[in-house]
Short mmCIF file of C-alpha atoms and ligand atoms in Angstrom, two decimals:
data_model
loop_
_atom_site.label_atom_id
_atom_site.label_comp_id
_atom_site.label_asym_id
_atom_site.label_seq_id
_atom_site.Cartn_x
_atom_site.Cartn_y
_atom_site.Cartn_z
CA UNK A 167 -11.60 -45.38 70.35
CA UNK A 168 -13.49 -48.45 69.19
CA UNK A 169 -14.76 -50.71 71.91
CA UNK A 170 -13.67 -54.36 71.80
CA UNK A 171 -16.04 -56.98 70.45
CA UNK A 172 -17.92 -58.52 73.36
CA UNK A 173 -18.99 -62.15 73.60
CA UNK A 174 -21.28 -63.21 76.43
CA UNK A 175 -20.95 -66.94 76.76
CA UNK A 176 -22.61 -69.80 78.59
CA UNK A 177 -26.25 -68.73 78.13
CA UNK A 178 -28.13 -71.62 79.68
CA UNK A 179 -31.76 -70.55 79.99
CA UNK A 180 -34.43 -68.45 78.33
CA UNK A 181 -33.88 -65.80 81.03
CA UNK A 182 -30.11 -65.71 80.35
CA UNK A 183 -30.71 -65.32 76.64
CA UNK A 184 -33.32 -62.57 77.13
CA UNK A 185 -30.90 -60.64 79.33
CA UNK A 186 -27.83 -60.94 77.12
CA UNK A 187 -29.92 -60.17 74.02
CA UNK A 188 -30.75 -56.79 75.57
CA UNK A 189 -27.03 -56.02 76.09
CA UNK A 190 -24.58 -54.40 73.68
CA UNK A 191 -22.76 -57.70 73.12
CA UNK A 192 -21.79 -58.69 69.58
CA UNK A 193 -21.80 -62.45 70.15
CA UNK A 194 -23.83 -64.77 72.37
CA UNK A 195 -22.31 -68.14 73.24
CA UNK A 196 -23.96 -71.50 73.88
CA UNK A 197 -22.14 -74.52 75.32
CA UNK A 198 -22.71 -77.85 73.56
CA UNK A 199 -20.16 -79.76 75.64
CA UNK A 200 -19.97 -81.41 79.03
CA UNK A 201 -20.53 -78.55 81.47
CA UNK A 202 -22.97 -77.19 84.00
CA UNK A 203 -23.78 -74.71 81.21
CA UNK A 204 -24.55 -77.34 78.59
CA UNK A 205 -27.67 -76.69 76.55
CA UNK A 206 -29.58 -78.82 74.05
CA UNK A 207 -30.45 -77.72 70.52
CA UNK A 208 -34.21 -78.19 71.06
CA UNK A 209 -34.14 -75.87 74.12
CA UNK A 210 -32.24 -73.16 72.28
CA UNK A 211 -34.63 -73.47 69.34
CA UNK A 212 -37.58 -72.82 71.67
CA UNK A 213 -35.85 -69.86 73.30
CA UNK A 214 -35.03 -68.32 69.92
CA UNK A 215 -38.73 -68.48 69.01
CA UNK A 216 -39.48 -66.04 71.81
CA UNK A 217 -36.32 -63.90 72.03
CA UNK A 218 -35.13 -61.38 69.48
CA UNK A 219 -31.34 -61.57 69.60
CA UNK A 220 -31.22 -58.58 67.23
CA UNK A 221 -27.97 -58.25 65.26
CA UNK A 222 -26.07 -60.49 67.64
CA UNK A 223 -24.33 -63.54 66.28
CA UNK A 224 -24.54 -66.98 67.84
CA UNK A 225 -21.43 -68.92 68.75
CA UNK A 226 -21.65 -72.67 69.44
CA UNK A 227 -18.95 -74.02 71.75
CA UNK A 228 -17.83 -77.62 71.34
CA UNK A 229 -15.14 -79.71 73.04
CA UNK A 230 -13.62 -82.44 70.86
CA UNK A 231 -16.98 -83.04 69.16
CA UNK A 232 -17.36 -85.27 66.10
CA UNK A 233 -18.66 -83.87 62.81
CA UNK A 234 -21.93 -85.73 63.48
CA UNK A 235 -22.36 -84.09 66.88
CA UNK A 236 -21.70 -80.66 65.40
CA UNK A 237 -24.04 -81.44 62.50
CA UNK A 238 -26.90 -82.14 64.96
CA UNK A 239 -26.58 -78.60 66.28
CA UNK A 240 -25.88 -76.86 62.97
CA UNK A 241 -28.91 -78.32 61.21
CA UNK A 242 -31.24 -77.10 63.96
CA UNK A 243 -29.87 -73.69 64.92
CA UNK A 244 -28.72 -70.50 63.14
CA UNK A 245 -25.13 -70.72 64.34
CA UNK A 246 -22.72 -68.11 62.95
CA UNK A 247 -19.47 -69.27 64.52
CA UNK A 248 -18.18 -72.65 65.73
CA UNK A 249 -15.80 -72.38 68.70
CA UNK A 250 -13.66 -75.46 69.34
CA UNK A 251 -12.60 -75.41 72.98
CA UNK A 252 -10.91 -78.80 73.32
CA UNK A 253 -7.77 -80.44 72.00
CA UNK A 254 -8.88 -80.43 68.36
CA UNK A 255 -5.99 -80.69 65.89
CA UNK A 256 -5.31 -78.32 62.99
CA UNK A 257 -6.74 -80.99 60.72
CA UNK A 258 -9.91 -81.25 62.85
CA UNK A 259 -10.39 -77.50 62.57
CA UNK A 260 -9.84 -77.60 58.79
CA UNK A 261 -12.39 -80.44 58.47
CA UNK A 262 -14.98 -78.60 60.56
CA UNK A 263 -14.49 -75.45 58.49
CA UNK A 264 -14.71 -77.35 55.23
CA UNK A 265 -17.77 -79.33 56.31
CA UNK A 266 -19.89 -76.50 57.74
CA UNK A 267 -18.59 -73.50 55.81
CA UNK A 268 -18.78 -71.29 58.92
CA UNK A 269 -16.23 -69.25 60.79
CA UNK A 270 -14.31 -71.49 63.20
CA UNK A 271 -12.49 -70.14 66.27
CA UNK A 272 -9.97 -72.28 68.11
CA UNK A 273 -9.70 -71.79 71.86
CA UNK A 274 -6.09 -72.05 72.95
CA UNK A 275 -4.89 -72.26 76.55
CA UNK A 276 -2.43 -69.63 77.74
CA UNK A 277 1.00 -71.24 78.30
CA UNK A 278 4.51 -70.79 76.97
CA UNK A 279 3.56 -72.40 73.62
CA UNK A 280 0.45 -70.34 72.83
CA UNK A 281 2.11 -68.04 70.29
CA UNK A 282 3.49 -70.97 68.33
CA UNK A 283 0.07 -72.68 68.54
CA UNK A 284 -1.53 -69.55 67.04
CA UNK A 285 0.87 -69.76 64.08
CA UNK A 286 0.21 -73.48 63.71
CA UNK A 287 -3.61 -73.17 63.76
CA UNK A 288 -3.65 -70.04 61.57
CA UNK A 289 -3.88 -72.13 58.40
CA UNK A 290 -7.29 -73.46 59.50
CA UNK A 291 -8.90 -71.24 62.15
CA UNK A 292 -10.56 -67.88 61.53
CA UNK A 293 -9.86 -66.68 65.02
CA UNK A 294 -8.63 -67.51 68.50
CA UNK A 295 -10.01 -67.44 72.02
CA UNK A 296 -7.13 -67.41 74.48
CA UNK A 297 -8.29 -68.87 77.80
CA UNK A 298 -6.69 -69.87 81.10
CA UNK A 299 -5.13 -73.31 81.32
CA UNK A 300 -6.78 -75.10 84.22
CA UNK A 301 -6.14 -78.77 85.03
CA UNK A 302 -9.05 -81.09 84.25
CA UNK A 303 -11.19 -78.34 82.71
CA UNK A 304 -11.57 -77.05 79.19
CA UNK A 305 -13.16 -73.69 79.96
CA UNK A 306 -15.69 -71.68 81.89
CA UNK A 307 -13.48 -71.83 84.97
CA UNK A 308 -13.63 -68.18 86.00
CA UNK A 309 -9.80 -68.20 86.28
CA UNK A 310 -7.74 -65.38 84.81
CA UNK A 311 -4.27 -65.84 83.31
CA UNK A 312 -1.22 -63.56 83.31
CA UNK A 313 -2.45 -60.71 81.12
CA UNK A 314 1.08 -59.35 80.61
CA UNK A 315 1.17 -61.66 77.57
CA UNK A 316 -2.00 -60.16 76.03
CA UNK A 317 -0.10 -57.55 73.93
CA UNK A 318 1.90 -60.41 72.33
CA UNK A 319 -1.33 -62.24 71.49
CA UNK A 320 -2.82 -59.07 70.00
CA UNK A 321 0.25 -58.53 67.84
CA UNK A 322 0.29 -62.16 66.67
CA UNK A 323 -3.43 -62.06 65.79
CA UNK A 324 -2.90 -58.82 63.84
CA UNK A 325 0.03 -60.31 61.92
CA UNK A 326 -1.97 -63.46 61.17
CA UNK A 327 -5.08 -61.40 60.35
CA UNK A 328 -7.25 -63.37 62.81
CA UNK A 329 -10.06 -62.49 65.18
CA UNK A 330 -8.90 -62.57 68.80
CA UNK A 331 -10.85 -62.87 72.04
CA UNK A 332 -9.33 -62.91 75.50
CA UNK A 333 -11.23 -65.16 77.91
CA UNK A 334 -10.93 -66.55 81.41
CA UNK A 335 -12.25 -65.01 84.59
CA UNK A 336 -13.11 -61.61 83.13
CA UNK A 337 -15.57 -59.77 85.38
CA UNK A 338 -16.77 -56.21 86.13
CA UNK A 339 -14.09 -55.85 88.81
CA UNK A 340 -11.09 -56.63 86.60
CA UNK A 341 -12.20 -55.70 83.07
CA UNK A 342 -10.68 -52.20 83.30
CA UNK A 343 -7.18 -53.73 83.49
CA UNK A 344 -7.81 -55.81 80.39
CA UNK A 345 -9.41 -52.90 78.51
CA UNK A 346 -6.19 -50.94 79.10
CA UNK A 347 -4.41 -53.51 76.92
CA UNK A 348 -6.86 -52.89 74.03
CA UNK A 349 -7.80 -56.48 73.12
CA UNK A 350 -9.93 -56.69 69.96
CA UNK A 351 -12.38 -59.07 71.68
CA UNK A 352 -13.40 -60.02 75.22
CA UNK A 353 -15.21 -63.24 76.14
CA UNK A 354 -17.09 -63.43 79.45
CA UNK A 355 -19.05 -66.22 81.09
CA UNK A 356 -18.62 -66.82 84.86
CA UNK A 357 -17.95 -63.14 85.58
CA UNK A 358 -21.56 -62.12 84.93
CA UNK A 359 -23.12 -65.06 86.79
CA UNK A 360 -24.60 -65.32 90.26
CA UNK A 361 -26.11 -68.57 91.57
CA UNK A 362 -25.82 -70.26 88.19
CA UNK A 363 -27.61 -67.53 86.22
CA UNK A 364 -26.60 -64.48 84.27
CA UNK A 365 -26.99 -61.53 86.61
CA UNK A 366 -28.48 -58.22 85.50
CA UNK A 367 -26.49 -56.15 88.02
CA UNK A 368 -23.16 -57.70 87.03
CA UNK A 369 -23.95 -57.33 83.34
CA UNK A 370 -24.93 -53.67 83.76
CA UNK A 371 -21.75 -52.99 85.76
CA UNK A 372 -19.66 -54.69 83.08
CA UNK A 373 -21.25 -52.60 80.33
CA UNK A 374 -20.77 -49.40 82.35
CA UNK A 375 -17.05 -50.20 82.73
CA UNK A 376 -16.70 -50.81 78.98
CA UNK A 377 -18.60 -47.62 78.10
CA UNK A 378 -16.59 -45.58 80.61
CA UNK A 379 -13.33 -46.91 79.21
CA UNK A 380 -14.35 -46.06 75.65
CA UNK A 381 -15.48 -42.53 76.58
CA UNK A 382 -12.30 -41.62 78.53
CA UNK A 383 -10.05 -43.09 75.80
CA UNK A 384 -11.51 -40.88 73.06
O1 LIG B 117 -18.48 -72.34 80.18
C1 LIG B 117 -18.26 -73.55 80.21
O2 LIG B 117 -18.77 -74.28 81.03
C2 LIG B 117 -17.31 -74.15 79.19
C3 LIG B 117 -17.21 -75.53 79.11
C4 LIG B 117 -16.36 -76.10 78.20
C5 LIG B 117 -15.61 -75.31 77.34
C6 LIG B 117 -15.71 -73.93 77.40
C7 LIG B 117 -16.53 -73.33 78.32
N1 LIG B 117 -16.63 -71.96 78.45
C8 LIG B 117 -15.76 -71.01 77.83
O3 LIG B 117 -14.66 -70.68 78.65
C9 LIG B 117 -14.26 -69.34 78.42
C10 LIG B 117 -14.02 -68.59 79.72
O4 LIG B 117 -15.08 -68.65 80.59
P1 LIG B 117 -15.09 -67.87 82.00
O5 LIG B 117 -15.43 -66.42 81.71
O6 LIG B 117 -13.77 -68.04 82.65
O7 LIG B 117 -16.17 -68.53 82.76
C11 LIG B 117 -15.34 -68.74 77.54
O8 LIG B 117 -14.90 -68.78 76.18
C12 LIG B 117 -16.46 -69.69 77.67
O9 LIG B 117 -17.16 -69.75 76.48
#
């Protein structure tokens, strides 16, 4: 069995980036939006001078950012994927894709309209991050949603031929339930943090759970 793609998001220091770079993750995420995890391009540039992120790809997370704001990041950093985690329209996503010629993932909140939103955004987005819907927050809440809907999201993403990540409150203690649903991608931020930093013990435990799941599913 193939393991899901793993994205470790919300890297906010050199230490975080060193730790996640040593992991088996496929993608490392950086928040360029209002958040306790917000980072600045010049900081990330410095960190990347001293950390080898190996084959990992960098994902920049924005919330309702203008093209100029995104441009400021893109011209300074080797970003592979732009993740739009706000209320960007289909047209916004199409403009961002056209302007930067990068993969663009749209984060969609889990609610009764998510499947129809996936169909709507499919004409512009390369992939989706399905996250919990939490009042007054765009993401990084550490809240899970009702995972009984995950198989429907997987099927829709397959039919639309889009990348799919499940996000929201995923942690070492609950990841086994999600792995049982075989999502193609898993996105984790709060669940590997302790006192505002990425935590080596939590990250190791998370990786052990993923490896165990893959080995028993073979
Ligand atoms: O992490 C943040 O602070 C954040 C702020 C604004 C938009 C998105 C944000 N994070 C994204 O939220 C999901 C789930 O995070 P968590 O595991 O529940 O903490 C993930 O995609 C983060 O990149």
